[in-house]
Short mmCIF file of C-alpha atoms and ligand atoms in Angstrom, two decimals:
data_model
loop_
_atom_site.label_atom_id
_atom_site.label_comp_id
_atom_site.label_asym_id
_atom_site.label_seq_id
_atom_site.Cartn_x
_atom_site.Cartn_y
_atom_site.Cartn_z
CA UNK A 1 65.82 3.92 -39.87
CA UNK A 2 66.17 0.17 -40.05
CA UNK A 3 64.76 -2.48 -37.77
CA UNK A 4 67.68 -4.05 -35.86
CA UNK A 5 66.92 -7.53 -34.50
CA UNK A 6 70.19 -7.72 -32.63
CA UNK A 7 69.30 -4.56 -30.73
CA UNK A 8 65.90 -6.07 -29.97
CA UNK A 9 67.46 -9.11 -28.26
CA UNK A 10 69.88 -6.87 -26.45
CA UNK A 11 67.15 -4.72 -24.84
CA UNK A 12 64.69 -7.58 -24.31
CA UNK A 13 65.73 -8.38 -20.70
CA UNK A 14 65.18 -4.75 -19.65
CA UNK A 15 61.83 -4.57 -21.37
CA UNK A 16 60.74 -7.85 -19.80
CA UNK A 17 61.70 -6.47 -16.39
CA UNK A 18 59.45 -3.52 -17.27
CA UNK A 19 56.61 -5.87 -18.23
CA UNK A 20 56.93 -7.55 -14.86
CA UNK A 21 56.58 -4.24 -13.04
CA UNK A 22 53.66 -3.21 -15.27
CA UNK A 23 51.79 -6.43 -14.51
CA UNK A 24 52.65 -6.22 -10.83
CA UNK A 25 51.39 -2.63 -10.61
CA UNK A 26 48.17 -3.61 -12.40
CA UNK A 27 47.50 -6.56 -10.12
CA UNK A 28 48.30 -4.71 -6.89
CA UNK A 29 46.40 -1.64 -8.12
CA UNK A 30 43.36 -3.78 -8.91
CA UNK A 31 43.45 -5.49 -5.54
CA UNK A 32 43.63 -2.10 -3.83
CA UNK A 33 40.85 -0.73 -6.07
CA UNK A 34 38.64 -3.69 -5.12
CA UNK A 35 39.12 -2.90 -1.43
CA UNK A 36 38.87 0.89 -1.81
CA UNK A 37 35.65 0.44 -3.81
CA UNK A 38 34.22 -1.68 -1.02
CA UNK A 39 35.16 0.88 1.63
CA UNK A 40 33.58 3.68 -0.42
CA UNK A 41 30.35 1.73 -0.94
CA UNK A 42 30.07 0.83 2.74
CA UNK A 43 30.84 4.39 3.83
CA UNK A 44 28.31 5.83 1.38
CA UNK A 45 25.62 3.50 2.72
CA UNK A 46 26.46 4.52 6.28
CA UNK A 47 23.63 5.94 8.35
CA UNK A 48 26.06 8.61 9.52
CA UNK A 49 25.43 11.51 7.15
CA UNK A 50 28.81 13.13 7.80
CA UNK A 51 30.64 9.94 6.82
CA UNK A 52 28.55 9.18 3.73
CA UNK A 53 28.67 12.78 2.45
CA UNK A 54 32.42 13.23 3.01
CA UNK A 55 33.35 9.95 1.36
CA UNK A 56 30.91 10.62 -1.46
CA UNK A 57 32.49 14.01 -2.11
CA UNK A 58 36.04 12.64 -1.97
CA UNK A 59 35.15 9.86 -4.41
CA UNK A 60 33.61 12.35 -6.86
CA UNK A 61 36.68 14.53 -6.50
CA UNK A 62 39.10 11.69 -7.24
CA UNK A 63 37.06 10.49 -10.18
CA UNK A 64 36.82 14.00 -11.56
CA UNK A 65 40.56 14.73 -11.62
CA UNK A 66 43.22 13.14 -13.86
CA UNK A 67 45.16 10.15 -12.60
CA UNK A 68 48.41 11.81 -13.65
CA UNK A 69 47.77 14.76 -11.35
CA UNK A 70 46.99 12.41 -8.48
CA UNK A 71 50.20 10.46 -9.09
CA UNK A 72 52.23 13.69 -9.01
CA UNK A 73 50.49 14.70 -5.83
CA UNK A 74 51.18 11.40 -4.08
CA UNK A 75 54.79 11.17 -5.19
CA UNK A 76 55.99 14.79 -5.30
CA UNK A 77 53.69 16.73 -2.96
CA UNK A 78 53.15 14.33 -0.06
CA UNK A 79 56.92 14.33 0.79
CA UNK A 80 56.45 18.03 1.71
CA UNK A 81 54.33 16.89 4.64
CA UNK A 82 56.73 14.09 5.48
CA UNK A 83 55.11 11.22 3.58
CA UNK A 84 57.80 9.77 1.35
CA UNK A 85 56.73 6.76 -0.68
CA UNK A 86 58.76 4.51 -2.97
CA UNK A 87 57.70 5.02 -6.62
CA UNK A 88 55.95 1.67 -7.11
CA UNK A 89 54.00 1.99 -3.86
CA UNK A 90 52.96 5.54 -4.75
CA UNK A 91 51.88 4.31 -8.18
CA UNK A 92 49.85 1.42 -6.77
CA UNK A 93 48.14 3.74 -4.30
CA UNK A 94 47.32 6.18 -7.09
CA UNK A 95 45.89 3.46 -9.32
CA UNK A 96 44.02 1.85 -6.45
CA UNK A 97 42.40 5.08 -5.26
CA UNK A 98 41.52 6.29 -8.72
CA UNK A 99 40.05 3.02 -9.94
CA UNK A 100 38.53 2.33 -6.52
CA UNK A 101 36.09 5.16 -7.19
CA UNK A 102 35.01 3.36 -10.36
CA UNK A 103 34.74 -0.07 -8.78
CA UNK A 104 32.60 1.55 -6.08
CA UNK A 105 30.13 2.54 -8.81
CA UNK A 106 30.11 -1.04 -10.14
CA UNK A 107 29.45 -2.39 -6.65
CA UNK A 108 26.73 0.18 -6.03
CA UNK A 109 24.92 -0.66 -9.27
CA UNK A 110 25.21 -4.38 -8.57
CA UNK A 111 23.79 -3.99 -5.08
CA UNK A 112 21.00 -1.66 -6.20
CA UNK A 113 19.99 -4.08 -8.94
CA UNK A 114 19.10 -6.66 -6.33
CA UNK A 115 15.32 -6.57 -5.87
CA UNK A 116 14.13 -5.10 -2.57
CA UNK A 117 12.19 -8.32 -1.97
CA UNK A 118 15.46 -10.19 -1.43
CA UNK A 119 16.42 -7.94 1.48
CA UNK A 120 12.92 -8.27 2.89
CA UNK A 121 12.88 -12.06 2.56
CA UNK A 122 16.23 -12.20 4.36
CA UNK A 123 14.78 -10.11 7.15
CA UNK A 124 11.62 -12.21 7.33
CA UNK A 125 13.94 -15.24 7.61
CA UNK A 126 15.53 -13.39 10.53
CA UNK A 127 19.03 -13.40 9.04
CA UNK A 128 21.43 -10.91 10.61
CA UNK A 129 22.78 -8.13 8.37
CA UNK A 130 26.10 -9.96 8.00
CA UNK A 131 24.35 -13.24 7.10
CA UNK A 132 22.20 -11.34 4.63
CA UNK A 133 25.26 -9.93 2.89
CA UNK A 134 27.11 -13.25 2.80
CA UNK A 135 24.30 -15.62 1.88
CA UNK A 136 21.81 -13.50 -0.03
CA UNK A 137 23.27 -10.26 -1.38
CA UNK A 138 26.82 -11.06 -2.48
CA UNK A 139 26.13 -14.38 -4.23
CA UNK A 140 23.57 -12.59 -6.38
CA UNK A 141 25.22 -9.20 -6.78
CA UNK A 142 28.81 -10.21 -7.55
CA UNK A 143 28.51 -12.37 -10.70
CA UNK A 144 26.92 -9.60 -12.79
CA UNK A 145 29.67 -7.21 -11.63
CA UNK A 146 32.53 -9.33 -12.90
CA UNK A 147 32.57 -8.24 -16.57
CA UNK A 148 32.51 -4.54 -15.61
CA UNK A 149 35.28 -5.05 -13.06
CA UNK A 150 37.36 -6.91 -15.66
CA UNK A 151 36.89 -3.98 -18.03
CA UNK A 152 38.39 -1.60 -15.50
CA UNK A 153 41.21 -4.08 -14.92
CA UNK A 154 42.17 -3.82 -18.60
CA UNK A 155 41.73 -0.05 -18.62
CA UNK A 156 44.04 0.25 -15.62
CA UNK A 157 46.61 -1.95 -17.30
CA UNK A 158 46.67 0.37 -20.29
CA UNK A 159 47.13 3.41 -18.06
CA UNK A 160 50.20 2.09 -16.24
CA UNK A 161 52.60 4.02 -18.54
CA UNK A 162 51.52 7.06 -16.52
CA UNK A 163 53.57 5.60 -13.68
CA UNK A 164 56.71 6.43 -15.67
CA UNK A 165 56.00 10.04 -14.72
CA UNK A 166 56.81 9.18 -11.12
CA UNK A 167 59.93 7.15 -11.98
CA UNK A 168 58.42 3.68 -11.70
CA UNK A 169 60.51 1.42 -13.90
CA UNK A 170 57.58 -0.11 -15.70
CA UNK A 171 57.61 -1.07 -19.36
CA UNK A 172 57.29 2.44 -20.82
CA UNK A 173 59.94 3.86 -18.58
CA UNK A 174 62.38 1.06 -19.38
CA UNK A 175 61.79 1.61 -23.08
CA UNK A 176 62.35 5.35 -22.71
CA UNK A 177 65.59 4.89 -20.84
CA UNK A 178 66.85 2.39 -23.44
CA UNK A 179 65.89 4.78 -26.20
CA UNK A 180 67.46 7.78 -24.56
CA UNK A 181 70.77 6.06 -24.01
CA UNK A 182 70.99 4.46 -27.48
CA UNK A 183 69.19 7.12 -29.50
CA UNK A 184 67.10 4.36 -31.09
CA UNK A 185 63.35 4.68 -30.59
CA UNK A 186 61.81 2.41 -33.18
CA UNK A 187 62.52 -0.95 -31.54
CA UNK A 188 61.84 -0.12 -27.88
CA UNK A 189 58.65 1.87 -28.51
CA UNK A 190 57.31 -0.64 -31.06
CA UNK A 191 57.96 -3.43 -28.60
CA UNK A 192 56.09 -1.55 -25.88
CA UNK A 193 53.12 -1.39 -28.22
CA UNK A 194 53.43 -5.09 -29.03
CA UNK A 195 53.64 -6.11 -25.38
CA UNK A 196 50.57 -4.06 -24.48
CA UNK A 197 48.68 -5.38 -27.48
CA UNK A 198 49.46 -9.01 -26.72
CA UNK A 199 48.58 -8.76 -23.04
CA UNK A 200 45.44 -6.75 -23.81
CA UNK A 201 44.32 -9.30 -26.39
CA UNK A 202 44.79 -12.13 -23.92
CA UNK A 203 42.84 -10.13 -21.32
CA UNK A 204 40.06 -9.35 -23.77
CA UNK A 205 39.68 -13.04 -24.57
CA UNK A 206 39.44 -13.68 -20.84
CA UNK A 207 36.91 -10.86 -20.54
CA UNK A 208 34.71 -12.29 -23.31
CA UNK A 209 34.75 -15.60 -21.48
CA UNK A 210 33.75 -13.90 -18.21
CA UNK A 211 30.96 -12.05 -19.99
CA UNK A 212 29.61 -15.28 -21.40
CA UNK A 213 29.95 -16.97 -18.06
CA UNK A 214 28.38 -14.24 -15.90
CA UNK A 215 26.45 -12.03 -18.30
CA UNK A 216 26.70 -8.30 -18.83
CA UNK A 217 25.72 -5.81 -16.18
CA UNK A 218 22.35 -4.41 -17.09
CA UNK B 1 -9.91 -22.00 17.59
CA UNK B 2 -10.66 -18.76 19.38
CA UNK B 3 -13.49 -16.53 18.35
CA UNK B 4 -13.79 -12.79 18.57
CA UNK B 5 -16.07 -12.91 21.56
CA UNK B 6 -13.56 -14.80 23.66
CA UNK B 7 -10.88 -12.13 23.43
CA UNK B 8 -10.32 -10.67 26.82
CA UNK B 9 -10.39 -14.10 28.40
CA UNK B 10 -7.25 -15.24 26.59
CA UNK B 11 -4.16 -13.03 26.54
CA UNK B 12 -3.85 -11.67 22.99
CA UNK B 13 -0.73 -12.71 21.07
CA UNK B 14 -0.80 -9.47 19.08
CA UNK B 15 -1.88 -6.17 20.55
CA UNK B 16 -1.73 -3.22 18.19
CA UNK B 17 -2.26 -0.05 20.16
CA UNK B 18 -3.02 3.21 18.36
CA UNK B 19 -0.24 3.02 15.81
CA UNK B 20 0.19 5.63 13.13
CA UNK B 21 2.34 5.41 10.05
CA UNK B 22 3.16 8.24 7.68
CA UNK B 23 4.82 8.13 4.29
CA UNK B 24 5.99 11.72 3.96
CA UNK B 25 2.91 13.89 4.32
CA UNK B 26 0.57 10.94 3.65
CA UNK B 27 -0.91 9.28 6.72
CA UNK B 28 -1.18 5.61 5.82
CA UNK B 29 -2.27 4.22 9.21
CA UNK B 30 -4.27 6.39 11.55
CA UNK B 31 -4.27 5.40 15.25
CA UNK B 32 -4.90 1.79 14.31
CA UNK B 33 -5.74 -0.62 17.13
CA UNK B 34 -6.69 -4.29 17.16
CA UNK B 35 -5.94 -7.50 19.02
CA UNK B 36 -5.43 -11.05 17.90
CA UNK B 37 -5.87 -14.12 20.08
CA UNK B 38 -3.39 -17.01 19.92
CA UNK B 39 -4.31 -19.39 17.12
CA UNK B 40 -6.76 -16.99 15.57
CA UNK B 41 -7.05 -16.83 11.77
CA UNK B 42 -7.65 -13.27 10.68
CA UNK B 43 -8.39 -11.98 7.19
CA UNK B 44 -7.68 -8.34 6.39
CA UNK B 45 -9.82 -7.01 3.56
CA UNK B 46 -10.52 -3.58 2.17
CA UNK B 47 -9.95 -1.31 -0.79
CA UNK B 48 -6.58 -0.77 -2.41
CA UNK B 49 -4.36 1.61 -0.46
CA UNK B 50 -6.21 1.13 2.82
CA UNK B 51 -3.04 0.04 4.67
CA UNK B 52 -3.42 -3.76 4.80
CA UNK B 53 0.03 -4.53 3.44
CA UNK B 54 1.56 -1.82 5.55
CA UNK B 55 0.32 -3.26 8.84
CA UNK B 56 1.69 -6.70 7.94
CA UNK B 57 5.02 -5.15 6.97
CA UNK B 58 5.09 -3.30 10.27
CA UNK B 59 4.49 -6.55 12.14
CA UNK B 60 7.40 -8.11 10.18
CA UNK B 61 9.57 -5.06 11.09
CA UNK B 62 10.01 -4.20 7.41
CA UNK B 63 8.54 -0.78 8.06
CA UNK B 64 8.87 1.46 11.11
CA UNK B 65 6.04 3.18 12.95
CA UNK B 66 5.62 6.85 13.78
CA UNK B 67 3.69 6.39 16.99
CA UNK B 68 1.86 3.81 19.07
CA UNK B 69 2.82 0.45 20.50
CA UNK B 70 2.69 -3.16 19.39
CA UNK B 71 2.86 -6.10 21.75
CA UNK B 72 3.72 -9.51 20.35
CA UNK B 73 3.57 -12.61 22.53
CA UNK B 74 3.90 -10.60 25.72
CA UNK B 75 6.76 -8.33 24.60
CA UNK B 76 6.85 -4.93 23.01
CA UNK B 77 7.84 -5.23 19.34
CA UNK B 78 9.34 -1.79 18.75
CA UNK B 79 10.16 -0.81 22.33
CA UNK B 80 12.17 -2.06 25.26
CA UNK B 81 11.86 -1.04 28.85
CA UNK B 82 14.78 0.88 30.28
CA UNK B 83 14.62 2.42 33.75
CA UNK B 84 10.87 1.96 33.79
CA UNK B 85 10.45 3.77 30.47
CA UNK B 86 9.68 2.43 27.03
CA UNK B 87 12.40 3.39 24.57
CA UNK B 88 12.96 2.48 20.93
CA UNK B 89 14.21 -1.10 20.53
CA UNK B 90 17.63 -1.88 19.08
CA UNK B 91 18.39 -4.35 16.28
CA UNK B 92 19.17 -7.15 18.76
CA UNK B 93 15.68 -6.87 20.24
CA UNK B 94 14.05 -6.81 16.80
CA UNK B 95 16.08 -9.89 15.89
CA UNK B 96 14.73 -11.73 18.94
CA UNK B 97 11.18 -10.65 18.19
CA UNK B 98 11.36 -11.74 14.54
CA UNK B 99 11.76 -15.35 15.68
CA UNK B 100 8.07 -15.31 16.52
CA UNK B 101 6.92 -14.04 13.13
CA UNK B 102 7.13 -15.32 9.57
CA UNK B 103 5.89 -13.78 6.35
CA UNK B 104 4.91 -14.94 2.88
CA UNK B 105 5.08 -12.32 0.15
CA UNK B 106 2.95 -11.58 -2.87
CA UNK B 107 5.98 -12.04 -5.18
CA UNK B 108 7.41 -15.08 -3.33
CA UNK B 109 10.91 -13.58 -2.95
CA UNK B 110 12.61 -16.97 -3.02
CA UNK B 111 16.41 -16.85 -3.08
CA UNK B 112 17.02 -17.56 -6.78
CA UNK B 113 20.61 -18.77 -6.31
CA UNK B 114 19.58 -21.51 -3.89
CA UNK B 115 17.78 -24.77 -4.54
CA UNK B 116 14.28 -25.33 -3.19
CA UNK B 117 15.58 -27.31 -0.23
CA UNK B 118 18.34 -24.77 0.49
CA UNK B 119 15.75 -21.99 0.48
CA UNK B 120 13.95 -23.83 3.25
CA UNK B 121 17.01 -24.84 5.29
CA UNK B 122 19.07 -21.62 5.04
CA UNK B 123 17.44 -19.74 7.89
CA UNK B 124 17.18 -22.66 10.37
CA UNK B 125 20.86 -23.48 9.83
CA UNK B 126 21.97 -19.86 10.19
CA UNK B 127 19.62 -18.50 12.82
CA UNK B 128 18.75 -21.56 14.88
CA UNK B 129 22.17 -23.21 14.56
CA UNK B 130 20.38 -26.34 13.40
CA UNK B 131 22.58 -29.15 12.02
CA UNK B 132 22.32 -29.41 8.25
CA UNK B 133 21.03 -33.00 8.40
CA UNK B 134 18.29 -32.06 10.90
CA UNK B 135 17.37 -28.95 8.94
CA UNK B 136 17.13 -31.00 5.74
CA UNK B 137 14.99 -33.67 7.36
CA UNK B 138 12.60 -31.05 8.67
CA UNK B 139 12.81 -29.17 5.36
CA UNK B 140 11.76 -32.29 3.46
CA UNK B 141 8.81 -32.78 5.83
CA UNK B 142 7.67 -29.23 5.16
CA UNK B 143 8.15 -29.55 1.41
CA UNK B 144 6.14 -32.75 1.58
CA UNK B 145 3.38 -30.91 3.40
CA UNK B 146 3.16 -28.29 0.64
CA UNK B 147 3.46 -30.97 -2.04
CA UNK B 148 6.91 -29.92 -3.23
CA UNK B 149 9.13 -32.73 -1.95
CA UNK B 150 9.81 -34.02 -5.47
CA UNK B 151 11.23 -30.60 -6.44
CA UNK B 152 13.62 -30.30 -3.51
CA UNK B 153 16.66 -30.20 -5.83
CA UNK B 154 15.12 -27.81 -8.36
CA UNK B 155 16.07 -24.15 -8.64
CA UNK B 156 13.32 -21.53 -8.14
CA UNK B 157 13.52 -20.41 -11.80
CA UNK B 158 12.34 -23.89 -12.86
CA UNK B 159 9.10 -23.63 -10.86
CA UNK B 160 5.67 -22.26 -11.67
CA UNK B 161 4.32 -19.37 -9.59
CA UNK B 162 2.12 -21.66 -7.54
CA UNK B 163 5.04 -23.96 -6.83
CA UNK B 164 7.25 -21.02 -5.86
CA UNK B 165 4.63 -19.77 -3.46
CA UNK B 166 4.29 -23.19 -1.83
CA UNK B 167 8.06 -23.30 -1.34
CA UNK B 168 7.93 -19.80 0.14
CA UNK B 169 5.31 -21.03 2.62
CA UNK B 170 7.54 -23.97 3.58
CA UNK B 171 10.48 -21.58 4.00
CA UNK B 172 8.50 -19.38 6.38
CA UNK B 173 7.28 -22.42 8.33
CA UNK B 174 10.81 -23.78 8.74
CA UNK B 175 11.50 -21.28 11.51
CA UNK B 176 8.35 -22.44 13.38
CA UNK B 177 6.99 -18.96 13.96
CA UNK B 178 4.02 -18.49 16.26
CA UNK B 179 2.56 -15.94 13.88
CA UNK B 180 2.39 -16.16 10.10
CA UNK B 181 1.64 -13.21 7.85
CA UNK B 182 0.36 -13.71 4.29
CA UNK B 183 0.16 -10.73 1.95
CA UNK B 184 -2.02 -11.49 -1.08
CA UNK B 185 -0.11 -14.68 -1.65
CA UNK B 186 -2.21 -15.70 -4.66
CA UNK B 187 -2.68 -12.38 -6.45
CA UNK B 188 0.45 -12.72 -8.62
CA UNK B 189 -0.58 -16.21 -9.78
CA UNK B 190 -2.29 -17.37 -12.94
CA UNK B 191 -5.90 -18.24 -12.03
CA UNK B 192 -5.39 -21.97 -12.50
CA UNK B 193 -2.55 -21.96 -9.94
CA UNK B 194 -4.44 -20.19 -7.17
CA UNK B 195 -6.24 -23.22 -5.85
CA UNK B 196 -3.09 -25.28 -5.13
CA UNK B 197 -1.80 -22.51 -2.87
CA UNK B 198 -5.14 -21.96 -1.17
CA UNK B 199 -5.33 -25.69 -0.46
CA UNK B 200 -2.00 -25.51 1.37
CA UNK B 201 -3.31 -22.59 3.38
CA UNK B 202 -6.49 -24.46 4.28
CA UNK B 203 -4.40 -27.42 5.41
CA UNK B 204 -2.23 -25.12 7.52
CA UNK B 205 -5.22 -23.50 9.11
CA UNK B 206 -6.77 -26.88 9.91
CA UNK B 207 -3.65 -28.68 11.12
CA UNK B 208 -1.73 -26.06 13.10
CA UNK B 209 -2.53 -23.74 15.94
CA UNK B 210 -0.42 -20.99 14.45
CA UNK B 211 -1.82 -17.48 14.51
CA UNK B 212 -2.39 -16.38 10.93
CA UNK B 213 -3.01 -12.94 9.46
CA UNK B 214 -3.91 -12.86 5.83
CA UNK B 215 -4.48 -10.02 3.40
CA UNK B 216 -6.62 -11.14 0.51
CA UNK B 217 -8.92 -10.03 -2.27
CA UNK B 218 -10.45 -13.52 -2.49
CA UNK B 219 -13.59 -13.02 -0.42
CA UNK B 220 -14.82 -16.60 -0.60
CA UNK B 221 -11.49 -17.82 0.70
CA UNK B 222 -11.55 -15.23 3.50
CA UNK B 223 -15.02 -16.48 4.32
CA UNK B 224 -13.86 -20.13 4.65
CA UNK B 225 -10.54 -19.48 6.23
CA UNK B 226 -10.96 -16.74 8.77
CA UNK B 227 -12.29 -16.76 12.30
CA UNK B 228 -12.60 -13.01 12.06
CA UNK B 229 -12.52 -10.38 9.33
CA UNK B 230 -11.01 -6.92 9.69
CA UNK B 231 -12.32 -4.47 7.11
CA UNK B 232 -9.81 -1.69 6.45
CA UNK B 233 -10.45 1.66 4.88
CA UNK B 234 -8.30 4.78 4.97
CA UNK B 235 -5.76 3.36 7.41
CA UNK B 236 -8.36 2.31 9.98
CA UNK B 237 -10.49 -0.68 10.79
CA UNK B 238 -13.99 0.39 9.86
CA UNK B 239 -15.71 -2.85 10.77
CA UNK B 240 -14.78 -6.24 12.16
CA UNK B 241 -16.59 -9.44 12.91
CA UNK B 242 -17.13 -13.07 12.00
CA UNK B 243 -17.15 -13.75 8.26
CA UNK B 244 -20.89 -14.47 8.34
CA UNK B 245 -21.62 -11.06 9.88
CA UNK B 246 -19.31 -9.07 7.64
CA UNK B 247 -20.26 -10.74 4.38
CA UNK B 248 -23.97 -11.34 5.02
CA UNK B 249 -24.87 -8.40 7.26
CA UNK B 250 -22.29 -5.62 6.93
CA UNK B 251 -23.27 -2.73 9.19
CA UNK B 252 -21.07 0.07 7.92
CA UNK B 253 -21.88 1.88 4.71
CA UNK B 254 -18.29 1.65 3.51
CA UNK B 255 -18.22 -2.11 4.04
CA UNK B 256 -21.45 -2.46 2.12
CA UNK B 257 -20.12 -0.33 -0.73
CA UNK B 258 -16.89 -2.32 -0.86
CA UNK B 259 -18.67 -5.67 -0.98
CA UNK B 260 -21.11 -4.42 -3.60
CA UNK B 261 -18.17 -3.46 -5.79
CA UNK B 262 -16.54 -6.85 -5.28
CA UNK B 263 -19.72 -8.67 -6.27
CA UNK B 264 -20.18 -6.37 -9.27
CA UNK B 265 -16.63 -7.34 -10.32
CA UNK B 266 -17.83 -10.93 -10.53
CA UNK B 267 -16.56 -12.50 -7.29
CA UNK B 268 -18.74 -14.89 -5.35
CA UNK B 269 -18.69 -14.60 -1.60
N1 LIG C 1 7.07 2.94 0.85
C1 LIG C 1 6.00 3.73 0.62
N2 LIG C 1 6.20 5.02 0.30
C2 LIG C 1 5.15 5.84 0.08
N3 LIG C 1 3.87 5.47 0.16
C3 LIG C 1 3.61 4.19 0.48
C4 LIG C 1 4.67 3.26 0.72
N4 LIG C 1 4.12 2.05 1.02
C5 LIG C 1 2.79 2.24 0.95
N5 LIG C 1 2.48 3.51 0.64
C6 LIG C 1 1.13 4.07 0.51
O1 LIG C 1 0.39 3.72 1.65
C7 LIG C 1 -0.93 3.37 1.29
C8 LIG C 1 -1.29 2.02 1.83
O2 LIG C 1 -0.51 1.06 1.18
P1 LIG C 1 -0.72 -0.48 1.39
O3 LIG C 1 0.25 -1.15 0.49
O4 LIG C 1 -0.64 -0.80 2.84
O5 LIG C 1 -2.20 -0.69 0.89
P2 LIG C 1 -3.01 -2.05 0.72
O6 LIG C 1 -4.20 -1.94 1.58
O7 LIG C 1 -2.12 -3.21 0.91
O8 LIG C 1 -3.45 -1.94 -0.81
P3 LIG C 1 -3.53 -3.08 -1.92
O9 LIG C 1 -4.84 -3.76 -1.72
O10 LIG C 1 -3.51 -2.31 -3.21
O11 LIG C 1 -2.37 -3.97 -1.76
C9 LIG C 1 -1.02 3.47 -0.22
O12 LIG C 1 -1.63 4.71 -0.55
C10 LIG C 1 0.40 3.45 -0.67
O13 LIG C 1 0.56 4.22 -1.83
MG1 LIG C 2 -1.30 -4.67 -0.36
#
């Protein structure tokens, strides 16, 4: 088996299209995870026991089962009850739900780390609950969360090849289809590794910077 | 200044009526009742765990009550009248009532992400819809009063404990409450920083007609500061009276025992 540069340039456009989808899925998945995490945290803090228990159980359930199974469920099982989703959308929903349960834990820890005295001072200052969240809680709770959230961002990025299982044409899937049609594996699969490595390295450098800037979560 | 004997003539600004407070199986306050006249300076003293902090926290609505009623400035604190019946108050009512009350905490609880001046102006801007410029002018006046005007731009982490506590007092004053609650505001301070905070409190007591309730273990300060002393033990007021009576001629055995212990620990009264 010899490394064929000509073949590399030939398949590059397809692989780059795959990279685009991989990055897109990561960004959309992260955005959804950020929102899902917020919803979970708010629901779990709800005074309504039925709401907090149900959401708590669902979150544990999602976190305790493999992402791949969830992706299959969303893409192949939901159509049975009439919910037919395009592959990328199904993938983003899967990533967002799965990682949303992790971001919820980051939010929860960040909020719980805020001393009780801050809530009490806000109340003694007669701030409303919304004002308390905006002006007292979030400005203090969010910065320490950023490194942990960035970690999950990178972890999610590295799990996007799972989306190939539900026919999303991300990087891994493009590489596989190139390989299958040309019977050459070495270049496409090596390049997949290189792309992931390069993007991960760039992200890790960004993460180190965020950690220095905002400090690690205790 | 209103003295204990005059209560009954003036409408009390605080009327605590047989309130009880349980933490699980533990009864922290036991049918506690007392009244405070407008402008009165009250010191709450008593052994550790007797419920002093808890009653202040209840007045600040940081803690709920299990039974009883509290009237503040003519209105029920924890109840509203509906169809001639008193029912539990909602958050909107509590929000209205909190305008009348401010609190200074043992551990300051300044907002660490905000400058000294922003700590003082945050609540007036948000809750009183004050213009920033007006809030800052008033904030600077208050910081000047507590001797912290030159640190207006500093962040809380750059201040000493005594300085933090003086800022916390200015922050509570910024909302112009009728009632101020102080919970052991000097007990977390290094000894050499206590006096600067007590001086601010003395100034406040002399210059304003605010009603002040203060929990303290500094008996000589309670003696100077208070119009009336409430001695707490076991979630009840065991004895109350003018400082001279309580400190010089305590009637109850438990008060006597408490003061003896305090003197044995080296405090002057
Ligand atoms: N949140 C709580 N949960 C359980 N018990 C509590 C709680 N807050 C207070 N207590 C208990 O209630 C009792 C009275 O507490 P409180 O803080 O009012 O006492 P205190 O008179 O202020 O004492 P100290 O002089 O030590 O500050 C104590 O026994 C305390 O352990
Ligand atoms: Mg206390």
